XYZ file of C-alpha atoms in Angstrom:
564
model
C -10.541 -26.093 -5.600
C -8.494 -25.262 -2.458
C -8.215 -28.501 0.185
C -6.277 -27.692 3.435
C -6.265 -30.598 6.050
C -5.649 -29.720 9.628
C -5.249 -31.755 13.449
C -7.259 -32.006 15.427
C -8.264 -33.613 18.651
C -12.153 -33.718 17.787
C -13.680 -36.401 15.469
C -13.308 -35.723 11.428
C -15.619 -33.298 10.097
C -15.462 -30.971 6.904
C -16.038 -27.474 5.842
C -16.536 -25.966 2.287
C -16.951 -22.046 2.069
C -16.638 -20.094 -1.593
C -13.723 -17.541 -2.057
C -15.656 -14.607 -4.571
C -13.174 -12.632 -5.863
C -14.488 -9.208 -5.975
C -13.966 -5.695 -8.287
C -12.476 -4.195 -5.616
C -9.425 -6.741 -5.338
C -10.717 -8.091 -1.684
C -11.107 -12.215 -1.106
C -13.951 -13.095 1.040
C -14.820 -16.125 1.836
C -18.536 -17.332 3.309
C -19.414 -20.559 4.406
C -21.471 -22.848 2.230
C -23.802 -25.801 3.649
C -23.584 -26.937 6.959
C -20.480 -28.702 8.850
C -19.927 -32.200 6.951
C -19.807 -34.508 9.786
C -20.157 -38.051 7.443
C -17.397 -38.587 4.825
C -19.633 -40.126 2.134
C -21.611 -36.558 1.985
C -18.609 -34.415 0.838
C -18.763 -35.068 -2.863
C -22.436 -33.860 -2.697
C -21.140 -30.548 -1.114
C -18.588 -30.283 -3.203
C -20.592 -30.688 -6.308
C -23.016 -28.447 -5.025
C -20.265 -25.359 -4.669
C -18.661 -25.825 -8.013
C -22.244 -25.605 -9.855
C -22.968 -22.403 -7.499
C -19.592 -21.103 -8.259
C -20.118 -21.822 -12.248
C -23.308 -19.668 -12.213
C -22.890 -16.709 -10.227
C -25.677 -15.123 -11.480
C -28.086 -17.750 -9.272
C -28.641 -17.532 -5.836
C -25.930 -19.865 -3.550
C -29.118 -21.139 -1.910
C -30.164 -22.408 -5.085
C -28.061 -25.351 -5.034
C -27.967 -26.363 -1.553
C -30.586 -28.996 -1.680
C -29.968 -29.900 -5.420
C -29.099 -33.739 -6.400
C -26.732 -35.362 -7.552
C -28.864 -36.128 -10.925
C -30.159 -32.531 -10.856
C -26.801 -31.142 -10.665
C -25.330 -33.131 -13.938
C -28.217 -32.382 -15.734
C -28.556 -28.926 -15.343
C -26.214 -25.768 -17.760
C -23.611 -24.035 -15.880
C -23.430 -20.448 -17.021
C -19.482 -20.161 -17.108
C -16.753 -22.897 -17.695
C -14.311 -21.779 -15.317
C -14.139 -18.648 -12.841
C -11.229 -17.215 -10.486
C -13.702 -17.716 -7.507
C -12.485 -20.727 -5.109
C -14.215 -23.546 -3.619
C -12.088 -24.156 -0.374
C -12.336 -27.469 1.391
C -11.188 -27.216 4.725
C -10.833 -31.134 6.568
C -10.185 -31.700 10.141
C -9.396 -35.034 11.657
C -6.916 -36.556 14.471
C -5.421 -38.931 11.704
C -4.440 -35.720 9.786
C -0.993 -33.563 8.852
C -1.532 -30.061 7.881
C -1.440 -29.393 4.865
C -2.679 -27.588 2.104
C -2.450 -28.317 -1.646
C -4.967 -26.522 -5.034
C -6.519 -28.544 -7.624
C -6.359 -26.812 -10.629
C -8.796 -27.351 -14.108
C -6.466 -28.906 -16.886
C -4.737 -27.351 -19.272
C -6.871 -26.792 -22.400
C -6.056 -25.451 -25.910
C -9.102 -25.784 -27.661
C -11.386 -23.199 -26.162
C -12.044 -19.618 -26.439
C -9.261 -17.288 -25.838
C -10.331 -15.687 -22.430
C -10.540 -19.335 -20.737
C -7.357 -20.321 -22.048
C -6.052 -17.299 -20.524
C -7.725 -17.425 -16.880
C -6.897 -21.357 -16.835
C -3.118 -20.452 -17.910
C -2.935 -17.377 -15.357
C -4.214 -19.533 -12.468
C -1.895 -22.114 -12.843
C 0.921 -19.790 -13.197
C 0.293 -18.300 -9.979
C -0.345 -21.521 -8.054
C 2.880 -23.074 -8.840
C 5.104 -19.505 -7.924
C 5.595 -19.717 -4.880
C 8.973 -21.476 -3.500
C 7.586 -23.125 -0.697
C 4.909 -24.587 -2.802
C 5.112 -28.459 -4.145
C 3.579 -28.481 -8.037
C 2.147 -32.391 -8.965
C 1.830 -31.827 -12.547
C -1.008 -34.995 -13.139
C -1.022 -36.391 -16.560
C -3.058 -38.971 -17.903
C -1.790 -42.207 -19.304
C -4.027 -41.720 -22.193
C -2.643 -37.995 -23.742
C 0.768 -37.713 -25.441
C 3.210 -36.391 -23.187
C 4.810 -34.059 -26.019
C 1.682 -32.523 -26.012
C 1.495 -31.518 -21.903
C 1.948 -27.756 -21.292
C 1.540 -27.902 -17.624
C 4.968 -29.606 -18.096
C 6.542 -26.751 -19.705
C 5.200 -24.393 -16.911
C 6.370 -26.079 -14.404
C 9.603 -26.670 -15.897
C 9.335 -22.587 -16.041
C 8.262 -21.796 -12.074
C 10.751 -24.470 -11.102
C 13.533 -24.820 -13.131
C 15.766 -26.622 -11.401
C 13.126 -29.191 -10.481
C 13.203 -29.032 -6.690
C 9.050 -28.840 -6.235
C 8.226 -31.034 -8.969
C 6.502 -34.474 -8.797
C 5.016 -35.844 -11.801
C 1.675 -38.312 -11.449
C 0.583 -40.216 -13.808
C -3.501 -41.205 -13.517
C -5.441 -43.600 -16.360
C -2.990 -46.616 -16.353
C -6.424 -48.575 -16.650
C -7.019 -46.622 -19.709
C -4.258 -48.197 -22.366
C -5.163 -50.973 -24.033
C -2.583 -54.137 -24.285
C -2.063 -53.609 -28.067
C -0.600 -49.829 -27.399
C 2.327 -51.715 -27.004
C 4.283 -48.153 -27.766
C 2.395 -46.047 -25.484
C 2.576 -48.905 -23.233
C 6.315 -48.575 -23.643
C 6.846 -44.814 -24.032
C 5.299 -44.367 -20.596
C 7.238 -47.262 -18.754
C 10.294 -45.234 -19.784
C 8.860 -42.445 -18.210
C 8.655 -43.973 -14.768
C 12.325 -45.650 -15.078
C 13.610 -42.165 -15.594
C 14.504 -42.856 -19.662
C 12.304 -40.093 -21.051
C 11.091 -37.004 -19.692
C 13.422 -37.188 -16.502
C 12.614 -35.276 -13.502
C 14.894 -34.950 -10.637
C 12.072 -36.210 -8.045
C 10.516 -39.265 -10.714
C 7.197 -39.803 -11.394
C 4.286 -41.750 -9.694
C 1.472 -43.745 -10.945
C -2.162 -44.404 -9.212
C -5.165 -45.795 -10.272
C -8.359 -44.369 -9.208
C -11.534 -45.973 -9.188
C -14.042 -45.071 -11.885
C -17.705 -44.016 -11.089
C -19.088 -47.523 -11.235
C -16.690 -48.882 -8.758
C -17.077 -45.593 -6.122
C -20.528 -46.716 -5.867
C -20.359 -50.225 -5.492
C -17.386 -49.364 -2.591
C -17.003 -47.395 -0.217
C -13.869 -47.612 1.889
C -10.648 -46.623 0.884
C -8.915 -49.875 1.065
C -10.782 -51.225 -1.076
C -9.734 -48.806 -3.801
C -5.768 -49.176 -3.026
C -6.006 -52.534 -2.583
C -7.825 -52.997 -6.153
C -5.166 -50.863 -7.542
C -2.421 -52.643 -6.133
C -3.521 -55.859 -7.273
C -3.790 -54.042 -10.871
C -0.233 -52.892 -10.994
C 0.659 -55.987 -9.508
C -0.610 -58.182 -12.411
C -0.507 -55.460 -15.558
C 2.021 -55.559 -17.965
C 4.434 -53.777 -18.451
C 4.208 -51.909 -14.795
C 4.775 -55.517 -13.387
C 7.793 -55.540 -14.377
C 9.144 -52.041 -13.465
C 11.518 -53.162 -10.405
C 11.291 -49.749 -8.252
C 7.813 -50.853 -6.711
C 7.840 -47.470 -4.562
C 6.757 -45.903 -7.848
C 3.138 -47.588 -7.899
C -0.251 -46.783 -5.870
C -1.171 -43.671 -3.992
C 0.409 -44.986 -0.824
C 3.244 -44.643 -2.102
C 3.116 -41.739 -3.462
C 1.659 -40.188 0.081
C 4.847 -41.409 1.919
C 7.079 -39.978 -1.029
C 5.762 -36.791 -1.260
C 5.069 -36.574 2.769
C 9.467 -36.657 2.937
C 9.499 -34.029 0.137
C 7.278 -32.156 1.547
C 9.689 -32.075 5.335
C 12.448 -31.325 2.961
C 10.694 -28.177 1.353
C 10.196 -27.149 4.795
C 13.667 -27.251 6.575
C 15.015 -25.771 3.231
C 12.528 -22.875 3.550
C 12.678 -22.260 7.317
C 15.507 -19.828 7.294
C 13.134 -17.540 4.896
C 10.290 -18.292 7.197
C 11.841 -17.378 10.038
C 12.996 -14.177 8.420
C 9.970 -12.919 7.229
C 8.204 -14.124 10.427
C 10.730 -12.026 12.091
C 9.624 -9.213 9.669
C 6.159 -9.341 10.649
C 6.595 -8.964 13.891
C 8.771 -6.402 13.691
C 5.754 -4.932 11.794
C 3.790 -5.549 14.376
C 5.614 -4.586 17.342
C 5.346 -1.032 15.483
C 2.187 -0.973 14.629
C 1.366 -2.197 18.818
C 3.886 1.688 19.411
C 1.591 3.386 17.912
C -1.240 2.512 19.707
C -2.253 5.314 22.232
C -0.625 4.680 25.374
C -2.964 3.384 28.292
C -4.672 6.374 30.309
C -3.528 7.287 34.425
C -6.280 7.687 35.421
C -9.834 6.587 34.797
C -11.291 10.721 35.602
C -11.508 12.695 32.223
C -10.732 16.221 33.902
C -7.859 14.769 35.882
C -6.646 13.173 32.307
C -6.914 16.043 30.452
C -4.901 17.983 33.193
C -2.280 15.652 33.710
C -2.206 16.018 29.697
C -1.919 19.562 29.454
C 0.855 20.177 32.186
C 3.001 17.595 30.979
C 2.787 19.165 27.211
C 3.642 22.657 28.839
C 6.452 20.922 30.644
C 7.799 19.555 27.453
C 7.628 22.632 25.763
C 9.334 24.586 28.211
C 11.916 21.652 29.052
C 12.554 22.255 25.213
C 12.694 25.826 25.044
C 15.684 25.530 27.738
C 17.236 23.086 26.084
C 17.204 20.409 28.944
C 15.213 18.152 26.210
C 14.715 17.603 22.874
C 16.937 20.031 21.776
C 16.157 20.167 17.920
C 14.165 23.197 18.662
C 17.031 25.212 19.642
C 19.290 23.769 17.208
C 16.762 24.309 14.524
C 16.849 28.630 15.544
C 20.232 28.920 16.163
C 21.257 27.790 12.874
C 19.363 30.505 12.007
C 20.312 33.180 14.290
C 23.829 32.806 12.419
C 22.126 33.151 9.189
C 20.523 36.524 10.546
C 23.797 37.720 12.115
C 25.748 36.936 8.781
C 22.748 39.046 6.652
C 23.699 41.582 9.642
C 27.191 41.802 9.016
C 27.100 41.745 5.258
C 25.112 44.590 5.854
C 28.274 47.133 7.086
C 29.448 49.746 5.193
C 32.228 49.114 2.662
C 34.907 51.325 3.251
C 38.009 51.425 1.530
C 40.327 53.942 2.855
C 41.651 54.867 -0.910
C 42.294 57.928 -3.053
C 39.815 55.883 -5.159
C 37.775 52.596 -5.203
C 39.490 51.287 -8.507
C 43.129 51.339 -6.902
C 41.594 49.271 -3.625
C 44.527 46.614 -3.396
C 43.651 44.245 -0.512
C 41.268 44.568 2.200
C 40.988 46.920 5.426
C 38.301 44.315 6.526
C 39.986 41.305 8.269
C 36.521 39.428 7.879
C 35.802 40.570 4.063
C 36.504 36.803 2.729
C 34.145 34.834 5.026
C 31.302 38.132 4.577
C 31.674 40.228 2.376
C 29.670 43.847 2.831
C 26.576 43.247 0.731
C 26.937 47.128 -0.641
C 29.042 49.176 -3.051
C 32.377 50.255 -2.084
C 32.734 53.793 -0.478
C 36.255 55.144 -0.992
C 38.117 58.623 0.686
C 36.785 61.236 -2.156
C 33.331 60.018 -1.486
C 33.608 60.271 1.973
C 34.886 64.045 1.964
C 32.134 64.519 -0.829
C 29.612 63.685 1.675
C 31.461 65.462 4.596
C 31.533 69.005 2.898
C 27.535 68.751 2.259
C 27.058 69.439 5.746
C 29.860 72.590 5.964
C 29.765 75.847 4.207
C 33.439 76.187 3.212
C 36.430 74.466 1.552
C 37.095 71.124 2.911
C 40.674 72.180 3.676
C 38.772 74.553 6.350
C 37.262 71.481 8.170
C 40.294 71.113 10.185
C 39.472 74.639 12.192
C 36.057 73.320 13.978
C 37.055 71.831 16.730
C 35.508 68.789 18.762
C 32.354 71.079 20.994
C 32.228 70.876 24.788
C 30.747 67.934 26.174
C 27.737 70.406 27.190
C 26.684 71.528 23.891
C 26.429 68.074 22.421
C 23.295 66.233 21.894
C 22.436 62.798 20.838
C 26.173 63.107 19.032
C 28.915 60.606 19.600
C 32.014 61.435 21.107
C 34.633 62.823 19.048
C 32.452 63.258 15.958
C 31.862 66.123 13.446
C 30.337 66.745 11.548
C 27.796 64.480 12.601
C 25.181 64.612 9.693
C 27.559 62.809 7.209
C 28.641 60.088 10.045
C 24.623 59.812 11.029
C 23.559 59.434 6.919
C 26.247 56.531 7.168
C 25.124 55.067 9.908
C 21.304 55.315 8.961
C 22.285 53.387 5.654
C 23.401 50.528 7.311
C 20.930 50.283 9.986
C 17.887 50.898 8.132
C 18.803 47.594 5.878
C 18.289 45.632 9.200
C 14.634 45.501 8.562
C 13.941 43.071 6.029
C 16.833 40.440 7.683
C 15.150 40.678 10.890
C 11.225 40.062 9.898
C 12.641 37.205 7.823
C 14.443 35.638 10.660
C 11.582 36.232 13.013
C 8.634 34.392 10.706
C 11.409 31.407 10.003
C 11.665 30.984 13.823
C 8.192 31.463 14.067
C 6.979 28.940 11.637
C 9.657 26.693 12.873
C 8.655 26.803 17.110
C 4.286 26.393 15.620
C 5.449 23.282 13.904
C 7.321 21.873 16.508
C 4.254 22.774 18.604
C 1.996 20.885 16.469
C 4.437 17.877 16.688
C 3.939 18.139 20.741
C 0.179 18.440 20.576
C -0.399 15.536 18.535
C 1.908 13.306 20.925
C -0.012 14.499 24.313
C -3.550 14.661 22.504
C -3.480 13.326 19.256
C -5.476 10.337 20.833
C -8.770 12.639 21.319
C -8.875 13.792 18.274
C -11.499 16.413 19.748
C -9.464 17.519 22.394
C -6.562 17.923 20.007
C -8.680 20.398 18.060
C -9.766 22.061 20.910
C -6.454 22.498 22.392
C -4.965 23.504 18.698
C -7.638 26.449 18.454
C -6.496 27.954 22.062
C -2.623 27.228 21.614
C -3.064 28.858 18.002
C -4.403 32.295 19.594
C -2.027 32.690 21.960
C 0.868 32.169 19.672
C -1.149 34.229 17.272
C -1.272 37.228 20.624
C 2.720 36.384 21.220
C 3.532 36.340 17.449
C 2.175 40.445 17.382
C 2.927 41.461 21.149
C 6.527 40.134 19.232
C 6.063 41.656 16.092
C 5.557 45.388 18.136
C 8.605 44.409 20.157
C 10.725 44.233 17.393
C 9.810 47.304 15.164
C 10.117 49.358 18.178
C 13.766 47.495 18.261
C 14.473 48.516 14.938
C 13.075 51.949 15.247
C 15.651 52.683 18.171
C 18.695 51.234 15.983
C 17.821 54.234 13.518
C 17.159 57.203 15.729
C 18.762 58.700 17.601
C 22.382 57.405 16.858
C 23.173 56.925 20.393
C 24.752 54.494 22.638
C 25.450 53.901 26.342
C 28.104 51.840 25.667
C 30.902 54.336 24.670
C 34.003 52.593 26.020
C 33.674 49.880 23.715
C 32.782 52.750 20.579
C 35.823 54.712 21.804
C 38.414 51.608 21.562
C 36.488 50.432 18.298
C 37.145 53.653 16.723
C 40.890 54.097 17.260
C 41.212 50.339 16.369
C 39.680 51.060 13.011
C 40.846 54.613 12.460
C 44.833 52.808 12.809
C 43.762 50.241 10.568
C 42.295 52.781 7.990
C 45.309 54.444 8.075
C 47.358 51.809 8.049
C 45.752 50.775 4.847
C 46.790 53.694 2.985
C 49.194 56.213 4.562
C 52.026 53.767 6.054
C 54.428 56.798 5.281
C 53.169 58.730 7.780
C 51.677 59.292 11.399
C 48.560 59.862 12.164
C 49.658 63.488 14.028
C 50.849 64.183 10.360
C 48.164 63.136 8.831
C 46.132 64.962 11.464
C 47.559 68.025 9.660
C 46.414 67.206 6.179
C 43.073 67.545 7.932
C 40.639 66.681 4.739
C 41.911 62.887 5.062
C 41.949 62.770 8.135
C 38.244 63.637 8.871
C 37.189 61.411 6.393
C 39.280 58.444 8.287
C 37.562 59.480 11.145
C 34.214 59.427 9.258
C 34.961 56.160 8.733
C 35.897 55.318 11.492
C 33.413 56.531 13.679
C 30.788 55.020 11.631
C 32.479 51.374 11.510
C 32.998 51.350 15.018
C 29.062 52.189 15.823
C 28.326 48.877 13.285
C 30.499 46.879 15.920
C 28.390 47.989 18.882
C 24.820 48.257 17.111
C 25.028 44.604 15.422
C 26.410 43.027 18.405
C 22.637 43.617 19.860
C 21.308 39.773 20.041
C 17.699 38.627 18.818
C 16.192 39.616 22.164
C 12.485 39.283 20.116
C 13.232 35.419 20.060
C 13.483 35.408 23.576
C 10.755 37.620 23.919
C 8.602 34.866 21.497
C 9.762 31.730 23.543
C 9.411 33.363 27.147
C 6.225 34.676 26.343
C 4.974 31.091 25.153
C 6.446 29.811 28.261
C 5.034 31.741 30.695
C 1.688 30.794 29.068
C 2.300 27.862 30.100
C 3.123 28.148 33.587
């Protein structure tokens, strides 16, 4: 049974409801009998709920108009149960409070009611801020009480514990050693416990129905203790009557308190916190009391978001996000250049020409000076010692060809095997920025309308077309992009080729033939055309993967404009 006493500025009255624990782990509690308004009917009531508690098979109504006769002759189907009778008692006289009466202790029983006795005592007394009164009568052997033991187990150090002794009434005067044993007890001899122990004397059946106040109980017990031996004789009179033991246990109880306020104030702190968080994520109130004017204020501030965070001028983990991977698409870019080494042969390749081949290293095989010439005299029909003889054609008779280049099918195969690896980086980098800009739009449509759930799915469908229409308007973009890197081999931009090339060309050379100039070396005319292969070809990389990811813009601009 569960009694909580509360203050009130209304006259006493008393509740009793039934706490059915149910499969499902859930406590409720429902309300049984009417509101108790005259103290001398609560025993009834409380009878009444521990017999409809007892046989849960029987209706609760059952036993609301059963006797007090009728109740104590009548079976209950179960001994004990984890379902609560809770006693709830309001008066102005009253300190809050709440305290459990738990069954006794019992050994001899079957083993599933030991257990369920055992386990709800265990969990009464766990809590720190709880008081245990471990009750033992005067007539049992105190080496025989186990609620001792687990109390001395929740509470070792003894803080909580009271002990009460009840049944004083019940040893006769020739048990002079019980009699004896137990007025150690109280004096602290045997069994100490840092808080003592108190003894009461209730009144037995025949004298709660010949009184009925309760001064005329403590006064009948005083008088007891008062003229028993050997508790007449104990000198610590504080120790005797329930008085007493109110007062007593009223200071422990203040003490309990202000020891356990700093953890109360804590986790009170903690549940509001909780609280406070849970109150966030309410949905915020609405401007405006018009549905179409909510649901356009709605919409343009979630297009003003997104394109606030396309910018950059907010919420800038979108463009973070993508430009962390633009750099992973212009490294796959640059790893993608051809790997010449301007050496008689790939084996004898010393150091690098590359002054970036540490931090990227070309992702392809190394492509050395007899493999260059190889590829050179495919495209001529005589010795490669010949080449030198055709010279550099008018500016007239050139087509899509760059500027000092020839032949132009071996520079153009080069080129062409760089370029056409630009593909796969490209798509990849386009569906990671992709995926990354629809999920950051999901994120913004569940913050403007994730508080209408409809409307969010409505607005999700028509954002997720048009990114769908922008994603392959995009898509077309970009292969046409990557068509145009592959043919023709062309370039507006032929100042920047030109320096490029005679940049790399010296640094070619420089690589290989330190002993002499490049006019001599302009003689020896099969290494120098393949230098200028070489060259020609590394300095159209510089230009052609300089080109930025112009289909992200395309993406984002499109989306924004949408939203305009």
């Amino acid at each position: 049974m569960e009694c909580s006493m509360s203050t009130t500025d209304k006259a006493w009255s008393c509740r009793i409801s039934l706490r059915i624990v149910t499969g499902d782990g859930q406590y409720p509690t429902t309300q049984f009998g009417p509101l108790i308004t005259d103290r001398k009917d609560v025993e009834i009531w409380i009878r009444r709920a521990q017999a409809a508690i007892l046989n849960p098979n029987v209706a609760e109504t059952e036993f609301l108009t059963k006797t007090e006769k009728e109740l104590k002759k009548s079976s209950n189907a179960l001994q004990f149960s984890k379902n609560v009778v809770c006693v709830h008692v309001s008066d102005p006289d009253l300190t809050d409070l709440s305290f459990v009466d738990l069954p006794g202790l019992i050994q001899n029983s079957n083993d599933d009611d030991i257990t369920l006795i055992k386990d709800l005592v265990v969990d009464a007394i766990s809590g720190s801020n709880t008081l245990i009164l471990v009750t033992i009568p005067m007539s049992d052997d105190m080496q025989n009480q186990a609620a001792v033991r687990l109390a001395r187990d929740a509470d070792p150090a003894g803080e909580r514990t009271i002990g009460v002794l009840t049944k004083p009434d019940g040893l006769s005067d020739g048990a002079t050693g019980h009699l004896q044993s137990w007025k150690d007890v109280i004096e602290g001899k045997l069994h100490p416990l840092k808080h003592g122990y108190y003894c009461v004397r209730l009144p037995n059946d025949a004298e709660r129905s010949r009184y009925k106040f309760r001064n005329d109980f403590q006064r009948f017990a005083a008088q007891f203790f008062e003229t028993t031996t050997p508790w007449n004789t104990i000198a610590d009179r504080s120790r005797f009557g329930v008085p007493n033991f109110v007062a007593s246990i009223s200071g422990l109880l203040v003490q309990l308190i202000e020891k356990n306020l700093p953890e109360l104030r804590r986790r009170v702190e903690q549940l509001l916190a909780e609280c406070v968080e849970e109150l966030k994520g309410l949905p915020t109130a609405l401007t405006t009391n018009d549905a179409s004017t909510e649901v356009f204020l709605r919409i343009t501030q979630f297009c003003q978001d997104f394109r606030s965070t396309v910018f950059g001028e907010q919420k800038r983990t979108l463009v973070q996000d993508n430009r962390r991977r633009y750099n992973l698409f212009k490294e796959d870019i640059y790893r993608s250049r051809p790997n010449f080494a301007p050496y008689l042969n790939s084996h004898h390749y010393l150091r690098p020409s590359d002054p970036e081949a540490d931090r990227f290293p070309a992702s392809g095989p190394v492509i050395d000076l007899p493999q260059v010439k190889q590829a050179i005299a495919l495209y001529v029909n005589m010795s490669s010692s010949s080449i030198v003889f055709i010279e550099i054609p008018c500016f007239r008779s050139r087509g899509w060809e760059l500027p000092t280049h020839l032949p132009f099918d071996a520079t153009k195969d080069y080129i062409l095997g760089f370029t056409r690896l630009w593909n796969q980086p490209a798509v990849s980098c386009f569906q990671d920025v992709f995926a990354t800009t629809s999920e950051f739009i999901k994120t913004l449509m569940a913050q403007h309308f994730g508080q209408f759930r409809s409307l969010e799915k409505h607005v999700a469908f028509v954002v997720q077309a048009e990114l769908n229409r922008c994603k392959t308007e995009t898509t077309d973009a970009l292969t046409k992009m990557l068509e145009l890197e592959s043919i023709p081999v062309f370039t507006q931009n032929n100042e920047f080729l030109l320096s490029e090339r005679v940049r790399w060309l010296q640094l070619y050379y420089n690589s290989q033939f330190q002993h002499k100039t490049l006019h001599e070396l302009y003689r020896n005319n099969d290494d120098y055309d393949a230098l200028s292969v070489m060259a020609d070809v590394r300095a159209y990389f510089q230009v052609a993967h300089k080109v930025s990811a112009l289909w992200d813009t395309m993406l984002l601009h499109k989306l924004t404009s949408c939203s305009e």
